[in-house]
Structures are given as structure tokens and as C-alpha cells.
Amino acid sequence: MCPFMLNVVFVLYLAAASACSSPAVEHSPVSGTEERQLPRLDWSSLIPPWLRHRQLGLQAKGQNFMLEDSPFWIFGGSIHYFRVPKEYWRDRLLKMRACGLNTVTTYVPWNLHEPERGKFDFSGNLDLEAFVLLAAEIGLWVILRPGPYICSEIDLGGLPSWLLQDPGMRLRTTYKGFTEAVDLYFDHLMYRVVPLQYKHGGPIIAVQVENEYGSYNRDPAYMPYIKKALEDRGIIELLFTSDNKDGLKKGVVNGVLATINLQSQQELQLLNTFLLSAQGIQPKMVTEYWTGWFDSWGGPHNILDSSEVLETVSAIVDAGSSINLYMFHGGTNFGFINGAMHFHEYKSDVTSYDYDAVLTEAGDYTAKYSKLRDFFGSLSGTPLPPPPDHLPKMSYEPMMPSFYLSLWDTLKYLEEPIKSEKPINMENLPINNGNGQAFGYVLYETTIASSGVLSGLVCDRGQVFVNTVSIGFLDYKTTKIVIPLIQGYTVLRILVENRGRVNYGNNIDNQRKGLIGDLYLDNSPLKNFRIYSLDMKNGFFQRLDIHKWSTLPDTPTFPAFFLGSLSVGPNPSDTFLKLEGWEKGVVFINGQNLGRYWNIGPQETLYLPGAWLNKGINQIIIFEEMMAGSVVQSTDIPHLGRNQYIH
């Protein structure tokens, strides 16, 4: 059964939905959440007769997948809707279909959908239902990976930071404080997902149970709990797990199909042999074939040769395995959502999630795309649809900041600081309706009367100031700094950045950010702190109206905000911002947080989607920690060390 036939179902569904002039108010199944107006339709009346007999769905029968009564190969690719501007979803999905793939796979990020406990957001770029429906319209099946933990190189693996307010929290276990939060989230999420399943006429053919739990494996009761949580809420499609070589032996769950994640042909034979011994003859599936890899600040740009990718994909299919390309299109860690790794040393992920994937960060074709399209086209019984045209790119005139506001001058326009005898970590700040702060920076101030050695646990990076003079940094490597001689009472300030919580590994329970515990001067704990939340969300900037800014001085005081405008013609197009001469900070355009830049690389430009630009004047705000350049340039070519773009 071809997925493009779903178009009929969803055209009918959308038409009926729009015809409901007075849809019933649908109360959230979870107390404390907002009411949401949804058309409640009788799906059976909308589904054509030939689709009303969807009874079996995707099944694992012997060594084959079966969709109803026909053998089925999953040729999939991963696109994360939350990493791609909604305006570009169609372009990316059409390019996937034109590559010969039949299934799109996506994670669902709990931390973005429930930023505050009981407050849910499925709007705009987070409109999961719209993404799934669009995939169906284009002719793609959907595999959903709802977590609750997703890894995905996203902050805390997609778990909300407010979970860490509980000092005894044990993430990814059956600890009551965790399962109660999961139950609330799944109540709301599955309410949206269930109608989109195959057996209800939708495109979702399979759902993953958690993610790579075998490599964590803290609680044997946890995976059965997640499986039951999905089934109890109406998930009726094929359930599966996925694990890498480090976790496969401990990741198998009774009654759930086990699949594998890998990058090399050497791993393929080893893991398939283990699967045969663990679950007998079952369909083989590589849920994550890594087409590239993510980058960390200060490290190299990771690339994987297109010929090697083709050889491995061919070997996987020749071995009788279905496959999902992770990533088909990586997109961008917009805002502060990037994750981190912390094994021997802490390494945070860059803003770009280009991943050296099949499509570039901006959705352009690569040599991998051309080779894989030829390969999957050779397996297709019909000609592939033509690939869509490139989205245009443009270089704009350099932007020169006109206005300026030092961080210290900004403080008087913010909400009153939190006063506390001791430092409070970011997650436990009494803000955001009791949910703490998830992302951004926190500024800690106190008063000292003498010099000495300052020490404490700073997560992740703290710039130390005596009054407004920077004297250095505290981080995981540098845990002490000498305070020079001072005269009388002096303000000590520490600007702490959450660079990204760890998304993979055994230390996710310990990802609280800011100052953790006491801050010491010569081994004596400092007291009486004033704490400013600098989350840099829209509400933060609304306090900084144009009358509060000054003209740009010859010698700015840092850290500081810089304000300028980008002039755009009648057809806004994608571009890449190049911040030569700037050192480390964040860029905002028309209220959108493009993400972090840092001159240590490997990322040298920030992707700016044309869909986020307006015809005419566009506002740019830059928060720079240490050193500003004279201009912000733009280019139509990214600078990521990637040399295989096809134009």
C-alpha cells in the first residue's frame, strides 16, 4: 500500500475540520493544562472504503516486515521538526521523497513541549501534528520516537530541566517523581498522537520505546513501565527499541522489536548476530545509520565520505535490513537547546546540527544525496519524483551596530533580583511559575571586603568580575581564581552560562547549572547574593525598548548587547551570518534566537533562514561576552569545513 494514497484521507480530514464552524471544546486530559479547541471527528466516516480495513498495520513476521499482507521495507530518514523552520518542512520532506525514501523518523522533545510543568506548547515550530500530517500529504510514513528521553544532542536528552528541582531525582527510572511527570506528559502527548496512527487512518506505523536504554540500564522495571505507558494511552502500532553496540545486550525488552544503531559495516555483522541470538528470526532494522556526526565547540568538523556512506547503506540493505538515515537533514540547534557530552572533559555541541548529513543545515543537496538517490531509485519500481529546486541564498550588506547597552546598565531594567543567603542553581530559581530557569545565563552578585582565592563549582562557565572588570573564568578545569587587592567593599560578580546539559551518559542526574553549592573566598563561604535571571527570552528584551539604548561608544564595556538592523529586499532569502572580530555570544533576529557563536570553532557562521526575515528592516541584537567586531557580515556559503555542497 503506497503512502501517497494517504493524501485522500488527510485532504478529507482537513476539509471536514475546516467545515466545523463550532468545534467542541476539548478539555485536556490532564488537570492544570489549558483547554484546547479541537475538532473531534468520526474518522471512520472520512476514510475511503479501501482504507477502512487497516487492521494489521506494520508487523514483524519472520525475517520480514509486513504492512497488512504485503512485505514492506522501511527506507527512512530522520528530520527533527523542531530543528527546522516550519516554513521549510515541506521543502525538506519533498527532498526526502525525491531521494527514494518512504518514511520520515522524528524525535519528540519533552523539554520544548512542556517548558513549565503542566504547560504545553505544540504551536509554530513545535506543531507535531502538522508535521505528521504534512508527511502524510507528501507520501511518507512516519516513525515516532517520543522518548521521554531522546538523546538527540539536545539539552538533557530532551528531558525538562524542572525535573532537577527535586534533589533526589533519578531520571530514566521508576522513581515516583519521574514517572508522575512522564505520565502527565504522555497523557497530553498521546492524546494528540493516537489519532495519527496507521490503524486510525494516519501515517504513524511504528513507535519507539524510550531510546538507547541499554547503555544506561539503571532500573530493570523502567522499560516495561514505558511500554505499558504507551499501550495504556492507546498506542497500537509496532513498538521497537534501538540501541548502539554499548547497550544492545541490555536493551532488549520482552514483546518489543529490538533494532540497532551504527555507522560501520564491521558493527553490522556483530550486532545482527547478537539480535539473532537474543530474539530469534525477526526483521532487521538499523534505526540509526549515522550519515555523519555532530560537532563540539573547540573540536574538528566531523565529516564522513559520501562513497563510504553509499557502501555502508548498500551493505545494510544487502544484508536484508531496513534502514533509517540519521540524519537525513540535521537542521539547527536554534536558541540554547544544544546538548553536551561529559566523559573525560565537558564538551558542548555547536549551534549547527548540520551533522554532515544527506542535506546540509540549510537543506541543500550534497554528494551523499546524489549517490543515495541513485541507489534508492534503483530499488524503486517507479521513477522517483524530481528533486525540488534549491532555496535561494543571498549575501546582504554588512550590518553595523548602531546602539549599545552594557550588561551592567541592563540590570536596572530587569525584574528585581532574587535575594538569597546562598547561591541558588538555575533550575531552583523561584521564577517562571516555580519552574526555575531552563536556558541562558545567570548573574550572581555579592559583596566582598578583601582579596583572596575564590573557589566553587561553576556549571558550565563563569566569567568573574570585580565590580565591572573581568579577572578570568571558572569552569570544570579552572575551579579557583585569585581576587586581586581591593579597597573597601567591592561587588563580586559571576556571569554563569549554561552551555548545554549532557544528553548522553550516566551523569544526567547531575546536570544542574549555575553556582552549585557554596562559593568560597579563602575557604570561607560567601553570603548574601543578588541573583539575576538572564534567560534572554522575548520578555527579557521587551524590557529593553529603544529609549534605553545608547549610541555605540568607541570603547564598549563588556559583556554588552549591540543593536543594529539588516536591510532586506522584496524576496528574503537564506543567509549565513559571519561574525569576524566577535568572540563569543548569541544572535537574535526579529525576536528569534539563532543560537551561539564562538570564535574557537569549528562553526564559523550562523544559519539565518530567509523565512525569519522581513522585507525591509530587520532587527538584530547581539549579546557579546568579551570582544565586538565592527560589523556583522553575511554570506551565501556556510563555513563549516564542509566541501561537498552541490550548487
XYZ file of C-alpha atoms in Angstrom:
647
model
C 0.000 0.000 0.000
C 1.603 3.233 -1.113
C 1.801 6.033 1.447
C 0.934 8.699 -1.085
C -2.609 7.341 -1.067
C -2.952 8.855 2.384
C -3.354 12.210 0.672
C -7.016 11.433 0.121
C -7.567 10.718 3.821
C -5.965 13.861 5.063
C -7.438 16.148 2.432
C -10.819 14.861 3.565
C -9.858 15.250 7.206
C -8.665 18.812 6.802
C -11.677 19.760 4.732
C -14.015 18.366 7.364
C -12.080 20.074 10.129
C -12.310 23.434 8.420
C -16.028 22.889 7.851
C -16.682 22.514 11.570
C -17.762 26.054 12.318
C -18.283 25.370 16.034
C -15.837 22.693 17.111
C -16.395 21.225 20.533
C -14.109 22.452 23.280
C -11.786 19.581 24.077
C -10.717 19.579 27.703
C -7.157 18.490 28.278
C -6.962 15.001 29.784
C -4.547 16.477 32.318
C -5.624 18.755 35.111
C -3.899 22.112 35.250
C -3.435 22.439 31.498
C -5.053 24.874 29.151
C -8.202 23.962 27.288
C -7.700 23.409 23.592
C -10.245 23.637 20.797
C -10.005 20.600 18.539
C -12.485 19.254 16.030
C -13.490 15.779 17.215
C -14.373 13.907 14.074
C -15.627 10.459 13.257
C -12.567 9.289 11.368
C -14.337 6.212 10.015
C -16.721 8.398 8.024
C -13.791 10.204 6.414
C -11.730 7.184 5.394
C -12.361 5.732 1.925
C -13.614 2.119 1.889
C -10.299 0.727 0.679
C -8.606 2.169 3.775
C -11.204 1.088 6.329
C -9.679 -2.360 6.621
C -6.459 -1.220 8.208
C -6.283 -3.901 10.848
C -2.802 -5.344 10.979
C -0.504 -2.379 10.476
C 3.249 -2.865 10.371
C 4.129 -6.301 11.691
C 7.274 -8.296 12.333
C 6.686 -11.661 10.666
C 9.673 -13.939 10.424
C 12.501 -12.090 8.747
C 10.216 -9.575 7.034
C 8.242 -6.502 7.905
C 4.675 -6.776 6.641
C 2.298 -3.870 6.068
C -1.094 -5.565 6.138
C -0.423 -8.597 3.939
C 2.479 -7.248 1.879
C 6.231 -7.359 2.565
C 7.491 -3.891 3.439
C 10.939 -2.294 3.530
C 11.500 0.755 5.671
C 13.711 3.207 3.796
C 13.670 6.080 6.221
C 15.417 9.273 7.151
C 15.439 11.456 10.251
C 14.274 15.074 10.253
C 13.572 16.784 13.572
C 10.699 19.211 13.059
C 11.889 21.335 15.989
C 15.262 21.954 14.302
C 13.801 23.184 11.001
C 11.695 26.335 10.445
C 8.108 25.258 9.913
C 8.060 27.160 6.619
C 10.710 24.729 5.305
C 9.183 21.431 6.417
C 7.579 20.838 3.031
C 10.831 21.512 1.162
C 12.793 19.048 3.321
C 10.134 16.331 3.154
C 9.767 16.669 -0.621
C 13.529 16.259 -0.944
C 13.306 13.134 1.185
C 10.582 11.680 -1.023
C 12.595 12.554 -4.133
C 15.564 10.650 -2.672
C 13.576 7.428 -2.786
C 12.765 7.175 0.919
C 9.314 6.167 2.150
C 9.429 7.022 5.867
C 10.351 10.036 7.981
C 11.512 9.479 11.549
C 11.431 12.134 14.235
C 12.090 12.558 17.925
C 9.647 14.445 20.177
C 11.412 16.818 22.652
C 9.627 16.834 26.009
C 11.616 19.840 27.298
C 10.365 22.050 24.457
C 6.769 20.826 24.556
C 6.397 21.186 28.343
C 8.652 24.121 29.307
C 6.788 24.504 32.594
C 5.136 21.698 34.498
C 1.606 21.252 33.110
C 2.005 23.995 30.486
C 2.257 22.591 26.968
C 3.346 24.104 23.665
C 2.571 22.460 20.325
C 2.450 25.673 18.314
C 4.546 27.015 15.436
C 7.779 25.122 15.056
C 6.590 22.638 17.681
C 3.374 21.686 15.855
C 3.970 17.948 15.797
C 0.548 17.131 14.392
C 1.042 19.498 11.456
C 4.414 17.891 10.698
C 2.952 14.381 10.743
C 0.002 15.396 8.560
C 2.333 17.113 6.100
C 4.475 13.996 5.853
C 1.354 12.006 5.003
C 0.296 14.538 2.396
C 3.692 14.248 0.715
C 3.523 10.442 0.725
C 5.708 9.438 3.660
C 5.053 7.068 6.515
C 6.093 8.258 9.975
C 8.056 6.538 12.730
C 7.711 8.371 16.039
C 10.341 8.401 18.777
C 8.557 10.070 21.723
C 11.042 9.326 24.469
C 10.546 10.586 27.125
C 14.368 10.610 26.855
C 15.545 11.098 23.263
C 19.321 11.903 23.450
C 19.331 13.735 20.088
C 22.210 16.041 21.118
C 19.594 18.230 22.784
C 19.773 19.709 26.291
C 19.336 16.933 28.913
C 18.381 14.498 26.157
C 15.025 16.255 25.812
C 14.060 15.967 29.482
C 12.732 19.173 31.116
C 15.192 20.891 33.433
C 12.483 21.454 36.049
C 12.729 17.758 36.881
C 16.069 18.575 38.524
C 14.405 20.748 41.153
C 13.923 17.518 43.085
C 17.251 16.857 44.903
C 16.544 13.119 44.865
C 15.523 12.943 41.195
C 16.514 9.756 39.395
C 15.897 10.330 35.710
C 15.032 7.413 33.421
C 13.917 5.184 36.301
C 10.646 4.298 38.020
C 11.369 6.875 40.717
C 7.956 8.286 41.587
C 8.890 11.923 40.920
C 9.956 10.975 37.390
C 7.105 8.623 36.459
C 4.458 11.083 37.676
C 5.907 13.713 35.336
C 6.131 11.227 32.453
C 2.524 10.157 32.989
C 1.316 13.755 32.825
C 3.323 14.413 29.657
C 2.282 11.178 27.948
C -1.367 11.867 28.789
C -1.125 15.073 26.782
C 1.190 13.875 24.014
C -0.558 10.604 23.233
C -3.921 12.382 23.129
C -2.502 14.095 20.040
C -0.603 11.134 18.614
C -3.158 8.324 18.884
C -5.481 9.583 16.073
C -2.463 9.814 13.747
C -1.647 6.110 13.919
C -1.925 3.846 10.879
C -4.854 1.833 12.218
C -6.794 5.061 12.688
C -6.063 6.155 9.117
C -2.878 8.101 9.886
C 0.741 7.728 8.745
C 2.409 6.590 12.018
C 3.417 2.954 11.502
C 5.752 2.418 14.465
C 6.648 3.972 17.822
C 9.931 3.678 19.685
C 10.057 2.731 23.377
C 12.431 5.242 25.042
C 15.887 5.493 23.433
C 19.156 3.556 23.788
C 18.244 2.499 27.319
C 20.610 -0.466 27.245
C 23.604 1.845 27.621
C 22.006 3.452 30.720
C 20.215 0.485 32.308
C 19.642 1.832 35.811
C 16.267 0.202 36.512
C 15.001 -3.132 35.102
C 11.389 -2.040 35.735
C 11.714 1.152 33.686
C 11.385 -0.081 30.100
C 8.356 -2.296 30.880
C 6.824 0.789 32.530
C 7.381 2.935 29.387
C 5.986 0.180 27.142
C 2.859 -0.059 29.295
C 2.553 3.745 29.476
C 2.391 3.874 25.680
C -0.039 0.986 25.325
C -2.327 2.193 28.117
C -2.726 5.520 26.288
C -3.745 3.952 23.003
C -0.532 3.253 21.106
C -1.392 0.220 18.979
C 1.287 0.250 16.290
C 4.548 -1.729 16.217
C 6.783 -0.980 19.193
C 10.562 -1.154 18.927
C 13.743 -0.253 20.770
C 17.044 0.958 19.355
C 20.496 0.582 20.886
C 24.116 1.041 19.925
C 26.855 -1.532 20.412
C 27.421 -0.434 24.015
C 23.851 -1.105 25.074
C 22.300 -3.689 22.806
C 22.809 -6.647 25.164
C 20.889 -4.872 27.936
C 18.374 -3.056 25.782
C 16.130 -5.940 24.661
C 12.560 -5.728 26.032
C 10.062 -8.587 26.012
C 7.432 -8.101 23.336
C 9.265 -5.225 21.644
C 11.300 -5.498 18.440
C 14.983 -4.710 19.044
C 16.833 -2.660 16.401
C 20.352 -1.303 16.140
C 22.273 1.980 15.722
C 25.643 2.046 13.987
C 27.970 3.651 11.471
C 30.335 0.925 10.193
C 29.936 -2.306 8.274
C 32.051 -4.028 10.926
C 29.371 -3.348 13.551
C 26.600 -4.581 11.257
C 27.533 -8.279 11.308
C 28.309 -8.253 15.026
C 25.036 -6.641 16.052
C 22.885 -8.680 13.686
C 24.431 -11.875 15.081
C 23.557 -10.799 18.602
C 19.989 -9.894 17.616
C 19.504 -13.349 16.121
C 20.575 -14.981 19.394
C 18.510 -12.585 21.528
C 15.177 -12.508 19.675
C 15.334 -15.223 17.046
C 14.359 -14.644 13.453
C 12.899 -11.147 13.261
C 13.046 -8.342 10.694
C 16.355 -6.497 10.826
C 16.332 -2.739 11.176
C 19.126 -0.179 11.511
C 17.156 2.601 13.191
C 20.140 4.931 13.171
C 22.681 4.665 10.424
C 24.837 7.685 11.237
C 25.433 9.536 7.972
C 27.884 11.876 9.742
C 28.352 13.138 13.293
C 27.739 16.196 15.461
C 30.391 18.804 16.331
C 31.596 20.205 19.653
C 32.986 23.681 20.326
C 36.754 23.670 20.019
C 36.847 20.400 18.104
C 37.058 19.446 14.418
C 34.198 19.461 11.945
C 33.264 15.801 11.556
C 32.769 14.504 8.040
C 32.064 11.085 6.541
C 32.930 10.442 2.920
C 29.947 10.037 0.607
C 31.393 6.898 -1.002
C 31.724 5.241 2.402
C 28.127 6.174 3.205
C 26.906 4.606 -0.030
C 28.916 1.430 0.584
C 27.552 1.011 4.103
C 23.939 1.751 3.137
C 24.244 -0.767 0.322
C 25.702 -3.362 2.708
C 22.876 -2.823 5.212
C 20.202 -3.319 2.558
C 22.061 -6.281 1.032
C 22.035 -7.871 4.497
C 18.245 -7.823 4.335
C 17.834 -4.931 6.737
C 15.561 -1.934 6.659
C 17.314 1.352 7.340
C 16.818 4.849 8.688
C 19.363 7.521 7.783
C 20.288 9.514 10.901
C 20.388 12.288 9.885
C 18.781 12.832 6.513
C 18.612 16.519 7.407
C 20.010 17.746 10.706
C 18.937 21.384 10.838
C 19.948 23.752 13.627
C 20.101 23.911 17.428
C 18.301 27.244 17.457
C 18.259 29.090 20.757
C 20.041 27.386 23.638
C 18.756 23.842 23.016
C 22.082 22.156 22.202
C 23.289 19.299 24.369
C 26.742 18.303 25.569
C 28.972 15.352 26.431
C 30.933 14.996 29.663
C 33.090 11.917 29.925
C 36.738 12.841 30.441
C 36.007 16.506 29.775
C 32.957 18.663 29.189
C 32.213 19.377 25.515
C 29.141 21.319 24.412
C 27.614 20.908 20.964
C 27.726 23.697 18.418
C 24.648 25.547 17.191
C 24.682 23.907 13.773
C 23.257 20.394 13.620
C 24.484 20.031 10.043
C 25.746 16.547 11.048
C 27.405 16.194 7.626
C 24.010 14.751 6.728
C 22.414 13.962 3.371
C 21.044 17.507 3.165
C 23.036 20.409 4.565
C 21.953 22.538 7.516
C 20.184 24.843 5.037
C 18.561 21.951 3.178
C 20.893 21.919 0.170
C 21.844 18.808 -1.782
C 25.165 17.040 -1.263
C 27.159 14.304 -2.939
C 25.568 11.919 -0.434
C 22.132 12.893 -1.683
C 23.019 12.259 -5.324
C 24.543 8.835 -4.623
C 21.775 7.706 -2.301
C 19.078 8.890 -4.694
C 20.631 6.773 -7.428
C 20.793 3.816 -5.040
C 17.241 4.004 -3.704
C 15.973 4.862 -7.170
C 17.403 1.559 -8.394
C 15.264 -0.238 -5.794
C 12.075 1.609 -6.703
C 9.614 0.116 -9.117
C 8.605 3.547 -10.394
C 10.507 6.722 -11.315
C 11.272 8.973 -8.380
C 9.718 12.427 -8.232
C 12.064 15.204 -9.364
C 14.067 16.899 -6.583
C 12.784 20.370 -5.701
C 14.862 23.384 -6.666
C 17.362 24.883 -4.249
C 16.057 27.552 -1.953
C 17.864 30.778 -2.888
C 20.741 32.082 -0.759
C 21.890 35.671 -0.529
C 24.661 37.873 0.840
C 23.299 41.077 2.350
C 25.042 44.343 3.038
C 27.182 44.259 6.213
C 25.319 45.224 9.365
C 26.979 47.844 11.584
C 25.580 48.019 15.142
C 24.224 51.476 15.943
C 23.226 51.113 19.575
C 24.667 49.529 22.648
C 23.728 48.580 26.214
C 26.227 47.126 28.650
C 25.052 44.235 30.790
C 25.570 46.376 33.878
C 23.273 49.101 32.537
C 20.733 46.445 31.575
C 20.270 45.226 35.141
C 18.234 48.221 36.257
C 15.598 47.473 33.619
C 15.138 43.833 34.631
C 12.933 42.360 37.302
C 14.164 42.742 40.872
C 16.998 40.306 41.572
C 16.415 37.270 43.744
C 17.979 37.779 47.164
C 19.414 34.694 48.829
C 21.863 33.986 51.613
C 23.462 31.271 49.458
C 23.775 30.763 45.690
C 20.807 29.072 44.007
C 21.304 26.897 40.946
C 19.474 27.840 37.744
C 16.798 25.135 37.959
C 15.771 26.108 41.508
C 15.439 29.842 40.990
C 11.954 30.932 42.171
C 10.838 32.157 38.726
C 8.689 31.008 35.794
C 5.776 29.948 37.998
C 8.045 27.884 40.198
C 9.735 26.031 37.334
C 13.164 27.657 37.582
C 15.258 28.671 34.584
C 15.978 26.244 31.765
C 18.433 28.031 29.468
C 20.669 31.058 29.128
C 22.763 32.874 31.721
C 22.548 33.706 35.426
C 24.366 36.610 37.093
C 25.382 36.244 40.743
C 26.429 39.295 42.788
C 27.712 39.625 46.327
C 29.955 41.999 48.284
C 33.488 41.225 49.442
C 35.878 43.252 51.592
C 39.191 41.515 50.932
C 41.224 39.745 48.298
C 41.913 36.022 48.326
C 41.324 32.788 46.423
C 37.813 32.377 45.018
C 36.632 28.786 44.540
C 33.438 26.897 43.861
C 31.620 24.611 41.441
C 30.533 26.588 38.367
C 28.431 24.877 35.696
C 29.301 25.434 32.972
C 31.363 28.607 32.526
C 31.540 31.612 34.817
C 33.135 34.940 33.964
C 34.323 36.603 37.197
C 34.196 40.375 37.659
C 35.444 42.688 40.385
C 32.925 45.500 40.024
C 32.798 45.607 36.219
C 36.367 44.421 35.491
C 36.746 40.854 34.229
C 39.510 38.911 36.014
C 39.042 35.471 34.414
C 36.850 32.394 34.268
C 35.791 29.493 36.443
C 34.748 26.231 34.789
C 35.307 22.493 35.068
C 39.064 22.837 34.542
C 39.620 26.070 36.456
C 37.991 25.845 39.872
C 39.971 28.614 41.627
C 40.863 32.198 40.762
C 42.786 34.843 42.676
C 40.895 38.015 43.592
C 43.441 40.883 43.402
C 43.903 43.517 46.071
C 40.816 45.652 46.555
C 39.970 48.674 48.653
C 36.921 48.579 50.893
C 33.652 46.863 49.994
C 33.629 45.650 46.399
C 30.976 43.977 44.221
C 31.949 40.475 43.117
C 30.033 39.231 40.083
C 29.959 35.883 38.308
C 28.158 35.592 34.968
C 27.401 31.874 34.538
C 26.404 30.354 31.209
C 24.527 27.091 30.828
C 26.375 25.844 27.749
C 24.129 22.791 27.415
C 23.197 19.911 29.682
C 24.633 16.478 28.982
C 22.372 14.463 26.682
C 24.065 11.038 26.864
C 25.822 9.151 29.618
C 25.438 8.102 33.223
C 25.641 11.579 34.784
C 22.390 13.133 33.562
C 21.066 13.348 37.141
C 23.830 15.854 37.900
C 23.104 18.500 35.293
C 22.097 21.432 37.450
C 23.551 24.699 36.167
C 24.829 27.936 37.659
C 26.647 28.066 41.007
C 26.287 24.674 42.660
C 26.621 24.850 46.404
C 28.654 27.461 48.256
C 31.096 29.934 46.717
C 34.213 30.359 48.845
C 36.740 33.144 49.381
C 39.795 31.703 51.135
C 37.668 28.706 52.138
C 35.003 30.861 53.810
C 31.543 30.679 52.212
C 30.265 33.955 50.795
C 26.792 35.137 51.778
C 24.001 37.459 50.708
C 23.674 37.050 46.942
C 21.642 39.013 44.419
C 20.768 36.745 41.503
C 19.576 37.917 38.065
C 17.917 35.540 35.625
C 19.176 36.288 32.099
C 17.140 33.806 30.083
C 17.079 36.165 27.068
C 13.573 35.156 26.066
C 11.248 37.635 24.386
C 10.034 39.023 27.696
C 13.619 39.855 28.624
C 14.120 42.008 25.528
C 10.716 43.663 25.788
C 12.097 45.459 28.840
C 14.863 46.979 26.691
C 12.919 49.348 24.458
C 14.823 51.653 22.103
C 14.884 54.578 24.564
C 17.088 52.591 26.927
C 19.903 52.075 24.406
C 22.914 54.364 23.915
C 24.862 55.180 20.776
C 27.816 52.883 20.283
C 30.908 54.168 22.188
C 34.465 53.889 20.917
C 35.349 51.533 23.772
C 32.378 49.413 24.880
C 32.228 47.814 28.301
C 31.671 44.059 28.153
C 29.567 41.988 28.361
C 27.135 44.019 26.278
C 24.185 43.998 23.907
C 24.534 45.502 20.427
C 21.582 46.585 18.307
C 21.514 47.045 14.553
C 19.350 46.468 11.506
C 19.610 44.298 8.428
C 18.022 45.659 5.264
C 16.354 43.019 3.099
C 14.856 43.368 -0.368
C 11.489 42.154 -1.630
C 12.461 38.464 -1.591
C 14.028 37.475 1.764
C 16.417 34.579 1.311
C 18.540 32.341 3.496
C 21.942 33.609 4.505
C 24.746 32.852 6.961
C 25.952 35.439 9.452
C 29.709 35.772 9.729
C 30.959 37.342 12.963
C 34.627 38.024 12.276
C 36.160 40.031 15.099
C 33.475 38.961 17.553
C 34.461 36.415 20.173
C 31.601 34.639 21.945
C 27.900 35.304 22.299
C 24.376 34.911 20.944
C 22.497 36.453 17.992
C 18.789 37.342 17.876
C 16.940 38.348 14.700
C 13.388 39.709 14.864
C 12.980 38.028 18.240
C 14.287 34.641 17.061
C 17.312 33.243 18.889
C 19.650 31.972 16.140
C 21.994 30.395 18.688
C 25.525 30.768 19.981
C 28.708 31.713 18.158
C 32.268 31.260 19.423
C 35.473 32.012 17.594
C 37.136 28.756 18.750
C 35.166 26.972 16.001
C 34.623 24.723 14.191
C 31.415 26.590 13.329
C 32.194 29.947 11.744
C 28.767 31.151 10.592
C 25.204 31.139 11.919
C 22.396 29.965 9.650
C 19.717 32.629 9.199
C 16.578 31.276 7.480
C 15.039 33.610 4.957
C 11.643 32.610 6.355
C 12.509 34.539 9.521
C 13.382 37.736 7.650
C 11.001 40.519 6.739
C 11.029 42.680 3.625
C 12.677 45.929 4.688
C 14.285 46.465 8.102
C 15.110 43.518 10.381
C 16.261 43.952 13.962
C 19.463 42.220 15.049
C 20.579 42.037 18.685
C 23.930 40.528 19.618
C 24.947 39.609 23.136
C 28.765 39.596 23.187
C 30.690 38.453 26.237
C 34.184 39.766 25.534
C 35.053 41.471 22.237
C 32.965 43.010 19.436
C 33.760 43.327 15.779
C 32.887 46.419 13.782
C 30.341 44.735 11.502
C 28.318 41.556 11.023
C 28.712 40.180 7.541
C 26.528 37.700 5.701
C 27.429 35.136 3.086
C 25.566 32.689 0.882
C 28.074 29.932 1.681
C 28.401 28.399 5.164
C 31.827 27.977 6.730
C 31.778 24.627 8.468
C 34.736 22.936 6.836
C 32.283 21.113 4.578
C 33.412 20.867 0.995
C 30.795 18.708 -0.672
C 27.905 21.073 -1.301
C 26.305 20.779 -4.705
C 25.017 24.074 -6.099
